[in-house]
mmCIF file of C-alpha atoms and ligand atoms in Angstrom:
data_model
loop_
_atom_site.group_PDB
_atom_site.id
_atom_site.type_symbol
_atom_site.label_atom_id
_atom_site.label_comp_id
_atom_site.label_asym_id
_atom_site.label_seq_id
_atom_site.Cartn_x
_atom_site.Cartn_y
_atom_site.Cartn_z
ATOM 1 C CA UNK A 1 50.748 -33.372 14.462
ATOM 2 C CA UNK A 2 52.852 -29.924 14.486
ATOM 3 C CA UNK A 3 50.672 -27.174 15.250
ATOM 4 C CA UNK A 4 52.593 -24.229 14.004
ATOM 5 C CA UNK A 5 52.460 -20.714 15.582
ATOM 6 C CA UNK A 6 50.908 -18.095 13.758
ATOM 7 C CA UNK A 7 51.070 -14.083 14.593
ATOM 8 C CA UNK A 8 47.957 -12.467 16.233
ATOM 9 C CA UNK A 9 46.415 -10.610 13.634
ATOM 10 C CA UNK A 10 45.915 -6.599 13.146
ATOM 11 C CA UNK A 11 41.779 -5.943 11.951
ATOM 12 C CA UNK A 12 41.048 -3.505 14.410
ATOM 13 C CA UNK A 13 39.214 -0.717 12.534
ATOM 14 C CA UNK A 14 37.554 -2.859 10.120
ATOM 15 C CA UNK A 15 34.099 -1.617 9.367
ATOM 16 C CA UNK A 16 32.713 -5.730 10.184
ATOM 17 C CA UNK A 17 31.589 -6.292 13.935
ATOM 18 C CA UNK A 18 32.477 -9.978 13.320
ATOM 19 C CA UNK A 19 36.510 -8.335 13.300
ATOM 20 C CA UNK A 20 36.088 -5.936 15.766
ATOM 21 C CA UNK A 21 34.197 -7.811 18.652
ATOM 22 C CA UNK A 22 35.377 -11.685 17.364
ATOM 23 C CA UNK A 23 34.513 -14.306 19.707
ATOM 24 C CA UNK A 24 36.228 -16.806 17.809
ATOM 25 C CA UNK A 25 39.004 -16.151 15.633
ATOM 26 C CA UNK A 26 39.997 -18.961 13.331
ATOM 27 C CA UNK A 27 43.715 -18.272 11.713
ATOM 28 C CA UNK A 28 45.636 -19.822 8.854
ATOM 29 C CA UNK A 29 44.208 -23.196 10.000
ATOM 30 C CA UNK A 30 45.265 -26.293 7.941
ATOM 31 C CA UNK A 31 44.207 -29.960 8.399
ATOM 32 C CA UNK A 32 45.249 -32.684 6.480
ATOM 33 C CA UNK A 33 44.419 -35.873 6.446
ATOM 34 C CA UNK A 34 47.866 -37.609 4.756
ATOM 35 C CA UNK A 35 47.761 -36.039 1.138
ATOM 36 C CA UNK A 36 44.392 -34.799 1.125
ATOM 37 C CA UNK A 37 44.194 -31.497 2.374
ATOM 38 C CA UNK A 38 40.494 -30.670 3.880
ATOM 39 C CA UNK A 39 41.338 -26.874 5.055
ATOM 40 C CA UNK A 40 43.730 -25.079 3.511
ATOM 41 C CA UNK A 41 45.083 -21.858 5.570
ATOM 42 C CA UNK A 42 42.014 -20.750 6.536
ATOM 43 C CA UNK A 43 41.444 -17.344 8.628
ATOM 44 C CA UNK A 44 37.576 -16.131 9.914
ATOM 45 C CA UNK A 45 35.650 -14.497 12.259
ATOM 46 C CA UNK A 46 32.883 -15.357 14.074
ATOM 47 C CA UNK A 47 31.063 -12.081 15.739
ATOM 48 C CA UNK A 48 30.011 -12.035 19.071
ATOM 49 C CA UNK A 49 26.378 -12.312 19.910
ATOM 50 C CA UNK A 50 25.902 -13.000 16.155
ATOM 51 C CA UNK A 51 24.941 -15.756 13.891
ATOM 52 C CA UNK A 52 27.697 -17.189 11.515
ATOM 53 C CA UNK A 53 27.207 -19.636 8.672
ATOM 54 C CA UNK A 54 29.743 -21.589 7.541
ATOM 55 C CA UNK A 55 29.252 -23.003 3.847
ATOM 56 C CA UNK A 56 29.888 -24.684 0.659
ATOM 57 C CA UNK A 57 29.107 -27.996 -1.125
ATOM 58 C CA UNK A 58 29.865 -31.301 -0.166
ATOM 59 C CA UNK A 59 33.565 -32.148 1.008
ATOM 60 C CA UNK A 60 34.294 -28.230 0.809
ATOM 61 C CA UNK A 61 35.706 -28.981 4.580
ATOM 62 C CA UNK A 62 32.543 -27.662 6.341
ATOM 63 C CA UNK A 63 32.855 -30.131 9.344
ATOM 64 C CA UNK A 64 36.772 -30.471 9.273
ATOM 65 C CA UNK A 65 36.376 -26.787 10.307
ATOM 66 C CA UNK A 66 33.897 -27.679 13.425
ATOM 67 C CA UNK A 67 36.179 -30.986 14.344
ATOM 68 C CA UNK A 68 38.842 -28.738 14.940
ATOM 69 C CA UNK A 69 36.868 -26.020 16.927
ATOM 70 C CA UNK A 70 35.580 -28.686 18.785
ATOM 71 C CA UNK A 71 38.376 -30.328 19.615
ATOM 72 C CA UNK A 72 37.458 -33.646 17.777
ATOM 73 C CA UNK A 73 40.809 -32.866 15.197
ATOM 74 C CA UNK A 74 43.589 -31.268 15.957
ATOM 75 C CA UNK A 75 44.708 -29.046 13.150
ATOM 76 C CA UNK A 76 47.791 -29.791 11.222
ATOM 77 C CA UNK A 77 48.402 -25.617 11.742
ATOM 78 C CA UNK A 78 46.294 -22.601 12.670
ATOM 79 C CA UNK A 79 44.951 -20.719 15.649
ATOM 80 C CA UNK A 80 41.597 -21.028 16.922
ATOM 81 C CA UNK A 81 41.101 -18.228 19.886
ATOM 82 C CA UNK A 82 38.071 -18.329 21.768
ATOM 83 C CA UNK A 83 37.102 -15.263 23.645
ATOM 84 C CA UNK A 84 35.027 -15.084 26.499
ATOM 85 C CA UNK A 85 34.662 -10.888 27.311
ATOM 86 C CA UNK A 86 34.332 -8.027 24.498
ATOM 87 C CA UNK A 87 37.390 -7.097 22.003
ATOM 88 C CA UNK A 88 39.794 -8.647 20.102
ATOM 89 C CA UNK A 89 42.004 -9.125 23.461
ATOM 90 C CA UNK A 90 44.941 -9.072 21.398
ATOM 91 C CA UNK A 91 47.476 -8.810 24.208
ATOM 92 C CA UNK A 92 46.529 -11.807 26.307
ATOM 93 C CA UNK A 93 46.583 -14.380 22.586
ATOM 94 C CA UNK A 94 49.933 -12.851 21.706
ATOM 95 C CA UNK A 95 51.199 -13.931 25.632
ATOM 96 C CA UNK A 96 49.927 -17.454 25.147
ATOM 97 C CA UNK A 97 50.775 -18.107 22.036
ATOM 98 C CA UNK A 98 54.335 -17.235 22.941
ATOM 99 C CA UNK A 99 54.311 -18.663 26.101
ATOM 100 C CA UNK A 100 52.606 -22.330 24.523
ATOM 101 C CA UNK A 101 49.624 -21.752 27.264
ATOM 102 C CA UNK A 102 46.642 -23.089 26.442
ATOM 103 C CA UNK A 103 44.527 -20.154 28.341
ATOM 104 C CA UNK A 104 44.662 -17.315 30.372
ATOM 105 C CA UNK A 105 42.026 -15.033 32.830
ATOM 106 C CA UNK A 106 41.610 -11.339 31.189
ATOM 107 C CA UNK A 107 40.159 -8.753 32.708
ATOM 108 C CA UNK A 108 37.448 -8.399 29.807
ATOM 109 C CA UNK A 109 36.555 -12.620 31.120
ATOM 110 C CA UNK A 110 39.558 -14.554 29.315
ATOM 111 C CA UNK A 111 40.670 -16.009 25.995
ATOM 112 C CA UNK A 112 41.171 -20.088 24.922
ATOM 113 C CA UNK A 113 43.443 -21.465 22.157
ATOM 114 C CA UNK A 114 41.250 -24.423 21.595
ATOM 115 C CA UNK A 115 44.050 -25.934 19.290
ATOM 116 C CA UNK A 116 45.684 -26.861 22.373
ATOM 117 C CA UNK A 117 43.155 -27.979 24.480
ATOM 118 C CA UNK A 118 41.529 -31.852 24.696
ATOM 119 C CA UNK A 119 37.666 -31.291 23.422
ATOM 120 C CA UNK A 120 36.407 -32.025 27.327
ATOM 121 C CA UNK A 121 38.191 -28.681 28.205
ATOM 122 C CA UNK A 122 36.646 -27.017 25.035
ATOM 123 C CA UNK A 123 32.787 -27.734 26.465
ATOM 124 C CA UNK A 124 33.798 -27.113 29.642
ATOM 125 C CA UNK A 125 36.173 -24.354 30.128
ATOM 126 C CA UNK A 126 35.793 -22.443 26.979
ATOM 127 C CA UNK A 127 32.654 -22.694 26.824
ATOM 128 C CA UNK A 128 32.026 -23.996 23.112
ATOM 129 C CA UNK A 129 29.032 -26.754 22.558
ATOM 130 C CA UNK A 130 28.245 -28.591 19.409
ATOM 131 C CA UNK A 131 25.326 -30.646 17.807
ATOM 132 C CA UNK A 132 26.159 -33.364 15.127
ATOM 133 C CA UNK A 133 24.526 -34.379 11.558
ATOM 134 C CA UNK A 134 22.775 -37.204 12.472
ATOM 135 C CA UNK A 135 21.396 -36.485 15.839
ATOM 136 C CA UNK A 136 22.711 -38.127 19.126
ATOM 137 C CA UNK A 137 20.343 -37.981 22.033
ATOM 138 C CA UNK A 138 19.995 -40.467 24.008
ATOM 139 C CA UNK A 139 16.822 -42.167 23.066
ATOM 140 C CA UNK A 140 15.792 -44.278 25.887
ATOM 141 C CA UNK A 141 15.575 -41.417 28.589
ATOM 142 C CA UNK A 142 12.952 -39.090 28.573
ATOM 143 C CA UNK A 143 13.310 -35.629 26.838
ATOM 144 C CA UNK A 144 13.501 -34.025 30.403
ATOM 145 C CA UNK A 145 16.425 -36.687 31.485
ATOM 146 C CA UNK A 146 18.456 -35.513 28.225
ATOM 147 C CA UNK A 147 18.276 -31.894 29.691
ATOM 148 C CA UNK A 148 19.655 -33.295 33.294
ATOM 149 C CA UNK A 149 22.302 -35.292 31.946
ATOM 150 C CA UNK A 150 23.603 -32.294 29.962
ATOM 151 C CA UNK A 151 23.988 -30.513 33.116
ATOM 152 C CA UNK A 152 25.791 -34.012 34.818
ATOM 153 C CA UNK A 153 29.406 -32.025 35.226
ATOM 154 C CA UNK A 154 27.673 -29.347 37.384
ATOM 155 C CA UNK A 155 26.028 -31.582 39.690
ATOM 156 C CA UNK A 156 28.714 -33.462 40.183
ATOM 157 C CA UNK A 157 30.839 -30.683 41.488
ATOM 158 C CA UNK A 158 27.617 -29.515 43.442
ATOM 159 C CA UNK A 159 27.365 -33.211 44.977
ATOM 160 C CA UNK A 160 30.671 -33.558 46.327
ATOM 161 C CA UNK A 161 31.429 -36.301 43.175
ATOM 162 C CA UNK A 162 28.672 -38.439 44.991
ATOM 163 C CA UNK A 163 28.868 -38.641 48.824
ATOM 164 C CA UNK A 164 26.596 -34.972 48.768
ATOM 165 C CA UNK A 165 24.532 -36.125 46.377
ATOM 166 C CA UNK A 166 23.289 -39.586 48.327
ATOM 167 C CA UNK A 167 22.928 -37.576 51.802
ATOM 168 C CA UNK A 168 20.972 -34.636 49.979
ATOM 169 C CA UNK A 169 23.049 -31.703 50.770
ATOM 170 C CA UNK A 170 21.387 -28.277 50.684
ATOM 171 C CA UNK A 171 23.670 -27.228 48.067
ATOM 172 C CA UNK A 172 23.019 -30.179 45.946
ATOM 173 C CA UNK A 173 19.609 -29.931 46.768
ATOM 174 C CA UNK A 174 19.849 -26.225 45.629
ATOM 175 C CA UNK A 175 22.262 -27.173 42.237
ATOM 176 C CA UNK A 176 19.588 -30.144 41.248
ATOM 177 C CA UNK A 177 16.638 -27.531 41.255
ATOM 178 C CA UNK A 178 18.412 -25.086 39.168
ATOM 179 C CA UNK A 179 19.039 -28.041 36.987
ATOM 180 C CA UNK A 180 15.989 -28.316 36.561
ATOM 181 C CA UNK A 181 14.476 -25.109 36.920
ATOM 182 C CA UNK A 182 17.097 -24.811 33.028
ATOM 183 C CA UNK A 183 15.837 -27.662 32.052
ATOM 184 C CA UNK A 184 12.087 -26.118 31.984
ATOM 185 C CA UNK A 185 13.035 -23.214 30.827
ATOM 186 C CA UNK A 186 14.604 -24.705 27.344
ATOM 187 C CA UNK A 187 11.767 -27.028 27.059
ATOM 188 C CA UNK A 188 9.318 -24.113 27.088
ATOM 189 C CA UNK A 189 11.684 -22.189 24.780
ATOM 190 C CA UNK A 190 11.677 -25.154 22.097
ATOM 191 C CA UNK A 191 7.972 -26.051 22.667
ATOM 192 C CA UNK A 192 8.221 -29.414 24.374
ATOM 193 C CA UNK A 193 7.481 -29.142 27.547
ATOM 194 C CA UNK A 194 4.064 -31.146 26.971
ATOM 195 C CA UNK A 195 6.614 -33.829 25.623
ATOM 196 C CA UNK A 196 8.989 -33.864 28.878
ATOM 197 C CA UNK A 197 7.972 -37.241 30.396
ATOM 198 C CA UNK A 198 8.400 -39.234 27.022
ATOM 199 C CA UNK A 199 11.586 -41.307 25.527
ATOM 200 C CA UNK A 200 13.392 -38.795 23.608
ATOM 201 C CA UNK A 201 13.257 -41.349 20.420
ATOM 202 C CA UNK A 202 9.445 -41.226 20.633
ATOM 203 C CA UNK A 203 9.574 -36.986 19.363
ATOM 204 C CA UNK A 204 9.254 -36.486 15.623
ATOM 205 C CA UNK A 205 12.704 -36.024 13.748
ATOM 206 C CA UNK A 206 11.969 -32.105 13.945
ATOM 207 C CA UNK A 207 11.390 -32.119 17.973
ATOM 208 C CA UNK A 208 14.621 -33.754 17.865
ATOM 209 C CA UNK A 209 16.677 -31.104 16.238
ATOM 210 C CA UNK A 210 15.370 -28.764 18.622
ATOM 211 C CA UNK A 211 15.666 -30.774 21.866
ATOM 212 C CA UNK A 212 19.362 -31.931 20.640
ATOM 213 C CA UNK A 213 19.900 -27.542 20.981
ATOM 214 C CA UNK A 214 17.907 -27.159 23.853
ATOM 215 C CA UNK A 215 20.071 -29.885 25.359
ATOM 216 C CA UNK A 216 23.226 -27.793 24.225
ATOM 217 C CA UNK A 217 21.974 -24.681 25.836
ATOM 218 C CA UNK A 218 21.600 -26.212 28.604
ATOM 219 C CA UNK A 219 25.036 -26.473 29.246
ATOM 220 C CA UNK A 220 25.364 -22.703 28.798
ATOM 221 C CA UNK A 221 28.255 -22.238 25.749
ATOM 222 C CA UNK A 222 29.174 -19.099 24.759
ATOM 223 C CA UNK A 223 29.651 -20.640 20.996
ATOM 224 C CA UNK A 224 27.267 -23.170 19.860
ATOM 225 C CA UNK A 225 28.299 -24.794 16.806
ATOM 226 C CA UNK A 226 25.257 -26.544 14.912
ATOM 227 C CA UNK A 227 26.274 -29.081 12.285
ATOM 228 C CA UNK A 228 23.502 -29.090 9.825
ATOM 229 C CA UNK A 229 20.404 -28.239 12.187
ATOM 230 C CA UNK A 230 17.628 -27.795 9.498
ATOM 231 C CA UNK A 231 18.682 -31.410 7.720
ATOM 232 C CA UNK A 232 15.776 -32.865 7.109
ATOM 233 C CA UNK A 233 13.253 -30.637 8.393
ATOM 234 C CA UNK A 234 10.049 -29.615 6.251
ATOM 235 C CA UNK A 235 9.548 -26.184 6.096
ATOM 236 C CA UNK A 236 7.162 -25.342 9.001
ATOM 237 C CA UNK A 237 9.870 -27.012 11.168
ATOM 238 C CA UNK A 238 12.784 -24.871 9.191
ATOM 239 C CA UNK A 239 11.067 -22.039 10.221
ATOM 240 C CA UNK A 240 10.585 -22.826 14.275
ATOM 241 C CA UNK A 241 14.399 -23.680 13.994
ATOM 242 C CA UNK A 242 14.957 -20.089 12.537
ATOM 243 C CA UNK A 243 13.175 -18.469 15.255
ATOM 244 C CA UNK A 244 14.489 -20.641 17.482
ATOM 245 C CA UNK A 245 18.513 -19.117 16.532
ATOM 246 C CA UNK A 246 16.701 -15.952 16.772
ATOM 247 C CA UNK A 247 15.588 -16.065 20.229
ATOM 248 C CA UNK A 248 18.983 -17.579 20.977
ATOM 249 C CA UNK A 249 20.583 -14.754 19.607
ATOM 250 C CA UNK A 250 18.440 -11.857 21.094
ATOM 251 C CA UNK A 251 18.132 -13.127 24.681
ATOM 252 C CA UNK A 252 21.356 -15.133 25.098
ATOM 253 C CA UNK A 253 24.933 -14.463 24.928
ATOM 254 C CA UNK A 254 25.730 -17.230 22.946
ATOM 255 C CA UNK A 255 27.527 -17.165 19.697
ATOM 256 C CA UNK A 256 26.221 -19.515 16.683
ATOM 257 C CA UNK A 257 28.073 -21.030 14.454
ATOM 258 C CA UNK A 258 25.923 -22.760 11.657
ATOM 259 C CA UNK A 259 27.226 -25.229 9.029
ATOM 260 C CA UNK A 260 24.043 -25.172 6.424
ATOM 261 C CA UNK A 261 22.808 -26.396 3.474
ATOM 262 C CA UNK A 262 19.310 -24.828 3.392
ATOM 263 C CA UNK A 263 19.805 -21.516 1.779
ATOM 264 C CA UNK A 264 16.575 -20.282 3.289
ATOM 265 C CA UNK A 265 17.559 -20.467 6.410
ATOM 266 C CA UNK A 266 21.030 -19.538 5.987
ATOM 267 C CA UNK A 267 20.065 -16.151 4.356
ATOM 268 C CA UNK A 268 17.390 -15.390 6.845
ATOM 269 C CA UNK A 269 19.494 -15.455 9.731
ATOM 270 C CA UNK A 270 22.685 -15.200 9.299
ATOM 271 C CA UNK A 271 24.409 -11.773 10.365
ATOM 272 C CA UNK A 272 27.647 -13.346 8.637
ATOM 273 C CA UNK A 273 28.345 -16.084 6.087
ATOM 274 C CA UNK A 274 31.881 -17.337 5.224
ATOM 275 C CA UNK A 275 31.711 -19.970 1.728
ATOM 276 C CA UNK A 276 34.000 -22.726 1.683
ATOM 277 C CA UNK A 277 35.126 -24.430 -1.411
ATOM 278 C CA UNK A 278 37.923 -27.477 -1.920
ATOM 279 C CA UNK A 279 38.884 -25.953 1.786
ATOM 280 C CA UNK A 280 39.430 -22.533 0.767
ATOM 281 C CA UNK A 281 37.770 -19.418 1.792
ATOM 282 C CA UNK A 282 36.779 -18.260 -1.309
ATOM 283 C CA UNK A 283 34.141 -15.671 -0.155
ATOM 284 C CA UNK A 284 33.165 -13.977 3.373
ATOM 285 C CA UNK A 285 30.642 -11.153 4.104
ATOM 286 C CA UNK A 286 26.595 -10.079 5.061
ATOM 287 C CA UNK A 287 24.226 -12.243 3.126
ATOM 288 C CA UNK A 288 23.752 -9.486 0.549
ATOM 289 C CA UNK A 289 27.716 -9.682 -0.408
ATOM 290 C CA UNK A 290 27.499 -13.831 -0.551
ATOM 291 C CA UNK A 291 24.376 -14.105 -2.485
ATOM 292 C CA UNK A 292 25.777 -11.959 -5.056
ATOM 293 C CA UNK A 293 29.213 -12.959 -4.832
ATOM 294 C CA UNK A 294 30.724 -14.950 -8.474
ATOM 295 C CA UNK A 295 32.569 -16.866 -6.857
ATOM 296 C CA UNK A 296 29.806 -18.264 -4.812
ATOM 297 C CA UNK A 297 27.539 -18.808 -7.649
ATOM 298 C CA UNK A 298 30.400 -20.276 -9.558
ATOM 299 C CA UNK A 299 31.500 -23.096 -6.762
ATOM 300 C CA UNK A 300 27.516 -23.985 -5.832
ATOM 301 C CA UNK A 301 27.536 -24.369 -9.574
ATOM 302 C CA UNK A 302 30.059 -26.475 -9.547
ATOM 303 C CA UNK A 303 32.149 -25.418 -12.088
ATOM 304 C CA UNK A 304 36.061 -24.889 -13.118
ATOM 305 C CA UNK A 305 37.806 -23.736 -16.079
ATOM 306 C CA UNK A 306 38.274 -27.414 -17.418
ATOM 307 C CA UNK A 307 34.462 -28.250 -17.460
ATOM 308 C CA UNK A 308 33.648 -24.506 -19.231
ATOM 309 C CA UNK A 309 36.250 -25.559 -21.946
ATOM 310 C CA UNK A 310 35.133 -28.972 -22.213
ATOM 311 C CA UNK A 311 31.359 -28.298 -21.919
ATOM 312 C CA UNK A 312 30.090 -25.055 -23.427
ATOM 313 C CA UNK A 313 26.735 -25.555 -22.409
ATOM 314 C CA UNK A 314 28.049 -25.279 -18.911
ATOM 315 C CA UNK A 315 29.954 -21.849 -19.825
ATOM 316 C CA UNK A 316 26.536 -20.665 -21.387
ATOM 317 C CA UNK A 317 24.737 -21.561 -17.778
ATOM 318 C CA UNK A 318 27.217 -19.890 -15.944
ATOM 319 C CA UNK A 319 26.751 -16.070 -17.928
ATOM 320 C CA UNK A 320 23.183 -16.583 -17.746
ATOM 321 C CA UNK A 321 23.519 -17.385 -13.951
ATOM 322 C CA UNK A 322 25.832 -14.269 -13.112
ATOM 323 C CA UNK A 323 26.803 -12.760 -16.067
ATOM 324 C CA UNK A 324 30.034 -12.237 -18.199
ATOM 325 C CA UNK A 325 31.654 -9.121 -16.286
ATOM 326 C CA UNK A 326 30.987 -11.268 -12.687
ATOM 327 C CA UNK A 327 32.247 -14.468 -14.899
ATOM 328 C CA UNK A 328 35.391 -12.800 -15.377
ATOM 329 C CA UNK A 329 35.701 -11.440 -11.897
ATOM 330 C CA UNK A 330 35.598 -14.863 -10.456
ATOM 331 C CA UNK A 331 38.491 -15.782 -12.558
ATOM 332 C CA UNK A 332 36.452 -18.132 -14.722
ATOM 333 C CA UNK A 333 37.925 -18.452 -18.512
ATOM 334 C CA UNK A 334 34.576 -18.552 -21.241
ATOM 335 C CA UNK A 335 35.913 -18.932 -24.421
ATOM 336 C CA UNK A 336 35.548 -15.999 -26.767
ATOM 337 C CA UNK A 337 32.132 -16.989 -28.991
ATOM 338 C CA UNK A 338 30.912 -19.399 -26.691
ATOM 339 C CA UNK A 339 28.261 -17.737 -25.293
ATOM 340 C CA UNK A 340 25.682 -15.382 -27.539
ATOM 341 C CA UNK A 341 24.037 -12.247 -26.291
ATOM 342 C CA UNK A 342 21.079 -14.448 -25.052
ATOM 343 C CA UNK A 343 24.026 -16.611 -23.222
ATOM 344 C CA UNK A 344 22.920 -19.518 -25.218
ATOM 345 C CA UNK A 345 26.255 -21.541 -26.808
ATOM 346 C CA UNK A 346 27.150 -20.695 -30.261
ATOM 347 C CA UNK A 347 27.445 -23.610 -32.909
ATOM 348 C CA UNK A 348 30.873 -23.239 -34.136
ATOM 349 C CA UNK A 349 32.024 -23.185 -30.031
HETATM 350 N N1 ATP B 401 38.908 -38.273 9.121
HETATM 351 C C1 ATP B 401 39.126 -38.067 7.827
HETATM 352 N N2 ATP B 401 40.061 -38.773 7.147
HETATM 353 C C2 ATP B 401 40.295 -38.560 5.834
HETATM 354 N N3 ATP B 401 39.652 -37.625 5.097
HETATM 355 C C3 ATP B 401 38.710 -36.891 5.708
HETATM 356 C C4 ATP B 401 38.390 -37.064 7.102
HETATM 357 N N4 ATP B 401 37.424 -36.171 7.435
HETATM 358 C C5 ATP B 401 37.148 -35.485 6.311
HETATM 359 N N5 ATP B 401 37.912 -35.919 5.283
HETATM 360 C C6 ATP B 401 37.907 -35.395 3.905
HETATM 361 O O1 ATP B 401 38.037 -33.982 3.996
HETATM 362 C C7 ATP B 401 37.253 -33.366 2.985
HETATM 363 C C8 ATP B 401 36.278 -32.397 3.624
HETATM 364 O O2 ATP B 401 35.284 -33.153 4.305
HETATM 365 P P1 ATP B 401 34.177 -32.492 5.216
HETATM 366 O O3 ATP B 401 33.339 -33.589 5.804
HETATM 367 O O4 ATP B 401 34.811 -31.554 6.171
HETATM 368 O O5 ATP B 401 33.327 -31.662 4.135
HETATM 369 P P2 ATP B 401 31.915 -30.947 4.318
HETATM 370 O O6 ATP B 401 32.026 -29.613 3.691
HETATM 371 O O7 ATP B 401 31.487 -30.990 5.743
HETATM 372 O O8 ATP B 401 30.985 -31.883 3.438
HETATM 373 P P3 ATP B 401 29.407 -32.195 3.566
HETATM 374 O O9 ATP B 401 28.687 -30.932 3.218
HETATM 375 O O10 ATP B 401 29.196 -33.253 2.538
HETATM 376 O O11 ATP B 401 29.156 -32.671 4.970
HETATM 377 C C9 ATP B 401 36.572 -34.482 2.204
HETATM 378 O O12 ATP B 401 37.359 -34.747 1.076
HETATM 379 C C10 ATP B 401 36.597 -35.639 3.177
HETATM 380 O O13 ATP B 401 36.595 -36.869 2.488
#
């Protein structure tokens, strides 16, 4: 597919950090999949250091967005820059973009168009890891061995690719402790330590989620991109996965970038939320702007000018939900005597 070139954009001076200190940029990406189009020129941010959530209801395009960050799609059009250093590093994504480079050193650390680069390159060189939906650890090892294997690309290099490795070289010696000296450390930080000997499939579904993150961390991403992490979870395990993110956020460089359905969480954390719907952006701000936002309400509703025409009881949910001057804002048509001053539907309607 034709990925099409796109301008670097102009946002310095915005009042958002997620503009001014990106580490991600995402610009006018499409994908489409034959006729159906999942994204449809879509442009974000995601801040450095901070915690973005990425949402909308089902088939908004929620995961067609992390395919293509991850390197699982490539988009039909768009820009995805990944930044490792502070600032927009505007200069350096113009040069590759013109010169069709896929990356390029910096002195701020270096910047990645991922939309160019095969998704082995995206872990590894720009630095972005991923969980899935339904989780994908590898069940028979133990939870420590799922820590070690994550780590498998740097112990190769350490071991020579083998030969160091079966004589026991100092410095793979050295590289295998540090392995799993990290490994530890993420198995205190997600509170299974105790639970490092067992097979992985024997943990609870809620260990899981945590040990499928703890297993990303391990690999040391500067943008984690969690598809769904508190799926499933009850809420005392909701909230260890929020503090979790926290942690991650406070003591760690890395980047999150959440795809959620739980509102609870997604509110609580999130320094930045951008709402998908049919694969449009149709709102993008702090949690205070989204929650409040009409044309949020409107789309987790479910609703669109044919249904409030067809079905005025839906019209007279919608007013109560947001009411009529934040109806109108989102571009929503009620018809005129459909809804009384108690938003219930008149008779004659
Ligand atoms: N590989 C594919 N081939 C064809 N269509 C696809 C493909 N992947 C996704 N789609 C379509 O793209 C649209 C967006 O799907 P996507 O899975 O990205 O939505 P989502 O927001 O993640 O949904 P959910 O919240 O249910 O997971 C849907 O209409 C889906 O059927």
């Amino acid at each position: 597919m034709a990925v099409a070139a796109v301008q670097a954009p102009d946002v310095t001076g915005t009042q958002n950090s997620w503009d001014n200190d990106p580490a991600l940029t995402v610009e006018h990406l499409t994908m489409r999949f034959g006729g159906l189009v999942a994204i449809n020129d879509l442009s974000f941010n995601v801040g450095r250091g901070e915690i973005t959530a990425l949402i909308g209801p089902n088939g908004a395009g929620k995961t067609t967005v992390f395919n293509c960050v991850t390197g699982f799609y490539k988009p039909t059009e768009g820009r995805i820059a990944m930044r490792h250093g502070p600032g927009q590093q505007l200069d350096a994504i113009r040069q590759l973009t013109a010169g069709g480079l896929k990356s390029q050193k910096t002195p701020e650390g270096g910047v990645f168009l991922l939309e160019r680069m095969p998704d082995f390159e995206i872990s590894q060189k720009a630095k972005v890891a991923r969980t899935f939906q339904n989780i994908r650890l590898f069940g028979g090892m133990t939870v420590l061995e799922n820590l070690l294997v994550a780590q498998h690309n740097r112990l190769m290099v350490a071991s020579g690719f083998t030969l160091g490795g079966i004589v026991g070289l100092p410095g793979f010696r050295k590289a295998e402790q540090e392995a799993i000296d990290k490994a530890v450390y993420w198995l205190e930080q997600v509170r299974l330590i105790d639970r490092a000997d067992d097979p992985a499939a024997d943990l609870p579904y809620g260990d899981q989620r945590r040990l499928e993150i703890a297993r990303a961390m391990c690999t040391e991403p500067l943008l984690l991109c969690l598809d769904e992490p508190a799926a499933g979870l009850n809420p005392r395990e909701s909230s260890e996965l929020n503090e979790l993110l926290q942690y991650i956020r406070k003591n760690h460089e890395t980047s999150i970038l959440l795809i959620e359905h739980d509102m609870g969480v997604v509110m609580e954390i999130s320094d930045h939320i951008i709402v998908l719907d049919y694969g449009v952006k149709i709102s993008d701000g702090d949690a205070n702007f989204v929650r409040n936002d009409p044309r949020v309400i409107a789309a987790y509703l479910g609703v669109d000018d044919e249904e409030i025409e067809e079905q005025p009881e839906i019209a007279a949910l919608v007013v109560q939900a947001i009411g009529e001057e934040a109806v109108e804002e989102a571009g929503l048509t009620i018809p005129k005597g459909t809804v009384d001053e108690d938003g219930k539907t008149g008779g004659d309607a």
